[in-house]
Amino acid sequence: MTFGVVVFPGSNCDRDAIYAVSGFLGQKVLSIWHQDTTLPRVDAVILPGGFSYGDYLRPGAIASRSPVMKAVKSYADKGGWVIGICNGFQVLVESALLPGILLRNKSTRFISTMQSLLIQNNQTPFTRNFSIGQSIKLPIAHKDGNYFADPILVEKLKKNKQIVVTYSENPNGSLEDIAGICNEQGNVFGMMPHPERACADWLGSSDGLGFFQSMLKTWEEQS
Amino acid sequence: MITILIHVLPKKDILDPQGKTVEQALKHLGFHQVEEVRIGKLIKLSINSEREEDAIEACKRMCDELLINPLIESYSLEVVRA
């Protein structure tokens, strides 16, 4: 399986993402530059964490309008898998690949801590190795992770099982304790916690590897 | 050259923790008359255009395409006359 990791100016978890899928998962991985207008042949795209464009204007706003995102959008429209982590999640909501928005944390502070999470949907290609209600531990590190959507959208998310991961204890004021959601089709997934930073016990948790293993397993079955 | 100011504010029903915190701080300082604080931003654009209407039209398109996220922000335009 070949992963593609998009690198924006200010991305700082791109190396971690690359290592997670190559070092820990043992798969091929390509870096994709933000100015590229086409994607190489990849089986999944990762939008990594960081502070693309210094969070100027709004987190993810400028990155979501960069040339590569047009290619990522058409890739996603054709059913390609896209996973956005932290700033990558912010890029996904700003580019309308995922609904809603991520606001400043309720405390207004940057929060960096290990967080308990619950898997709410294991029917996506990103979470099938987990069980529903499974408790996992992943680090979070963000200032704008407070998920917000209007009540109609929230109902829709619930009805379509688009709420994929929730916080056990809400750290940031996020609606419905949302930590990660997917699109209606289930091929685009964004989450604030960092699975790529938690792929080995010596990193404090290996639960993050499950997301990448889920993708690999689904890919192997399909090809 | 036409100068346009874009006043951006968080929408009415959007929580503004920064505004809330500043509101508390002002109250601590004794400014109890403060009812609410909302913190947004000001974007100043210098636009190369002869006609004001064209500049405003361009400005609105910029707001739609990048400058404003309509889910959370509202804005108003102000043309600065020299």
mmCIF file with all atom_site columns, C-alpha atoms in Angstrom, chain B residues 9-57:
data_model
loop_
_atom_site.group_PDB
_atom_site.id
_atom_site.type_symbol
_atom_site.label_atom_id
_atom_site.label_alt_id
_atom_site.label_comp_id
_atom_site.label_asym_id
_atom_site.label_entity_id
_atom_site.label_seq_id
_atom_site.pdbx_PDB_ins_code
_atom_site.Cartn_x
_atom_site.Cartn_y
_atom_site.Cartn_z
_atom_site.occupancy
_atom_site.B_iso_or_equiv
_atom_site.pdbx_formal_charge
_atom_site.auth_seq_id
_atom_site.auth_comp_id
_atom_site.auth_asym_id
_atom_site.auth_atom_id
_atom_site.pdbx_PDB_model_num
ATOM 1  C CA . LEU B 1 9  ? -16.794 39.373 13.881  1.00 0.00 ? 9  LEU B CA 1
ATOM 2  C CA . PRO B 1 10 ? -17.723 35.949 15.221  1.00 0.00 ? 10 PRO B CA 1
ATOM 3  C CA . LYS B 1 11 ? -21.418 35.333 14.469  1.00 0.00 ? 11 LYS B CA 1
ATOM 4  C CA . LYS B 1 12 ? -23.934 36.025 17.197  1.00 0.00 ? 12 LYS B CA 1
ATOM 5  C CA . ASP B 1 13 ? -24.511 32.419 18.260  1.00 0.00 ? 13 ASP B CA 1
ATOM 6  C CA . ILE B 1 14 ? -20.833 31.433 18.084  1.00 0.00 ? 14 ILE B CA 1
ATOM 7  C CA . LEU B 1 15 ? -18.996 31.139 21.374  1.00 0.00 ? 15 LEU B CA 1
ATOM 8  C CA . ASP B 1 16 ? -16.163 33.675 21.519  1.00 0.00 ? 16 ASP B CA 1
ATOM 9  C CA . PRO B 1 17 ? -13.929 32.522 24.382  1.00 0.00 ? 17 PRO B CA 1
ATOM 10 C CA . GLN B 1 18 ? -11.441 35.335 23.745  1.00 0.00 ? 18 GLN B CA 1
ATOM 11 C CA . GLY B 1 19 ? -14.180 37.956 24.020  1.00 0.00 ? 19 GLY B CA 1
ATOM 12 C CA . LYS B 1 20 ? -15.572 36.239 27.094  1.00 0.00 ? 20 LYS B CA 1
ATOM 13 C CA . THR B 1 21 ? -12.169 36.269 28.803  1.00 0.00 ? 21 THR B CA 1
ATOM 14 C CA . VAL B 1 22 ? -11.588 39.941 28.001  1.00 0.00 ? 22 VAL B CA 1
ATOM 15 C CA . GLU B 1 23 ? -15.116 40.730 29.229  1.00 0.00 ? 23 GLU B CA 1
ATOM 16 C CA . GLN B 1 24 ? -14.287 39.074 32.572  1.00 0.00 ? 24 GLN B CA 1
ATOM 17 C CA . ALA B 1 25 ? -11.001 40.976 32.791  1.00 0.00 ? 25 ALA B CA 1
ATOM 18 C CA . LEU B 1 26 ? -12.737 44.308 32.152  1.00 0.00 ? 26 LEU B CA 1
ATOM 19 C CA . LYS B 1 27 ? -15.259 43.509 34.883  1.00 0.00 ? 27 LYS B CA 1
ATOM 20 C CA . HIS B 1 28 ? -12.407 42.672 37.271  1.00 0.00 ? 28 HIS B CA 1
ATOM 21 C CA . LEU B 1 29 ? -11.008 46.117 36.503  1.00 0.00 ? 29 LEU B CA 1
ATOM 22 C CA . GLY B 1 30 ? -14.302 47.653 37.595  1.00 0.00 ? 30 GLY B CA 1
ATOM 23 C CA . PHE B 1 31 ? -15.914 48.265 34.200  1.00 0.00 ? 31 PHE B CA 1
ATOM 24 C CA . HIS B 1 32 ? -19.219 46.755 35.233  1.00 0.00 ? 32 HIS B CA 1
ATOM 25 C CA . GLN B 1 33 ? -21.074 48.620 32.514  1.00 0.00 ? 33 GLN B CA 1
ATOM 26 C CA . VAL B 1 34 ? -19.608 46.196 29.949  1.00 0.00 ? 34 VAL B CA 1
ATOM 27 C CA . GLU B 1 35 ? -22.413 43.945 28.725  1.00 0.00 ? 35 GLU B CA 1
ATOM 28 C CA . GLU B 1 36 ? -20.528 41.901 26.176  1.00 0.00 ? 36 GLU B CA 1
ATOM 29 C CA . VAL B 1 37 ? -17.189 41.770 24.350  1.00 0.00 ? 37 VAL B CA 1
ATOM 30 C CA . ARG B 1 38 ? -16.819 40.205 20.918  1.00 0.00 ? 38 ARG B CA 1
ATOM 31 C CA . ILE B 1 39 ? -13.370 40.073 19.353  1.00 0.00 ? 39 ILE B CA 1
ATOM 32 C CA . GLY B 1 40 ? -12.932 39.856 15.616  1.00 0.00 ? 40 GLY B CA 1
ATOM 33 C CA . LYS B 1 41 ? -10.431 41.253 13.165  1.00 0.00 ? 41 LYS B CA 1
ATOM 34 C CA . LEU B 1 42 ? -9.956  44.040 10.710  1.00 0.00 ? 42 LEU B CA 1
ATOM 35 C CA . ILE B 1 43 ? -8.656  43.414 7.210   1.00 0.00 ? 43 ILE B CA 1
ATOM 36 C CA . LYS B 1 44 ? -7.498  46.404 5.193   1.00 0.00 ? 44 LYS B CA 1
ATOM 37 C CA . LEU B 1 45 ? -7.395  45.972 1.433   1.00 0.00 ? 45 LEU B CA 1
ATOM 38 C CA . SER B 1 46 ? -5.910  48.439 -1.034  1.00 0.00 ? 46 SER B CA 1
ATOM 39 C CA . ILE B 1 47 ? -7.541  47.668 -4.343  1.00 0.00 ? 47 ILE B CA 1
ATOM 40 C CA . ASN B 1 48 ? -6.342  48.739 -7.716  1.00 0.00 ? 48 ASN B CA 1
ATOM 41 C CA . SER B 1 49 ? -9.601  49.837 -9.247  1.00 0.00 ? 49 SER B CA 1
ATOM 42 C CA . GLU B 1 50 ? -11.176 52.936 -10.750 1.00 0.00 ? 50 GLU B CA 1
ATOM 43 C CA . ARG B 1 51 ? -14.730 52.295 -9.703  1.00 0.00 ? 51 ARG B CA 1
ATOM 44 C CA . GLU B 1 52 ? -15.863 51.828 -6.146  1.00 0.00 ? 52 GLU B CA 1
ATOM 45 C CA . GLU B 1 53 ? -18.565 49.328 -7.156  1.00 0.00 ? 53 GLU B CA 1
ATOM 46 C CA . ASP B 1 54 ? -15.968 47.112 -8.849  1.00 0.00 ? 54 ASP B CA 1
ATOM 47 C CA . ALA B 1 55 ? -13.739 47.207 -5.794  1.00 0.00 ? 55 ALA B CA 1
ATOM 48 C CA . ILE B 1 56 ? -16.637 46.282 -3.507  1.00 0.00 ? 56 ILE B CA 1
ATOM 49 C CA . GLU B 1 57 ? -17.692 43.474 -5.836  1.00 0.00 ? 57 GLU B CA 1
#
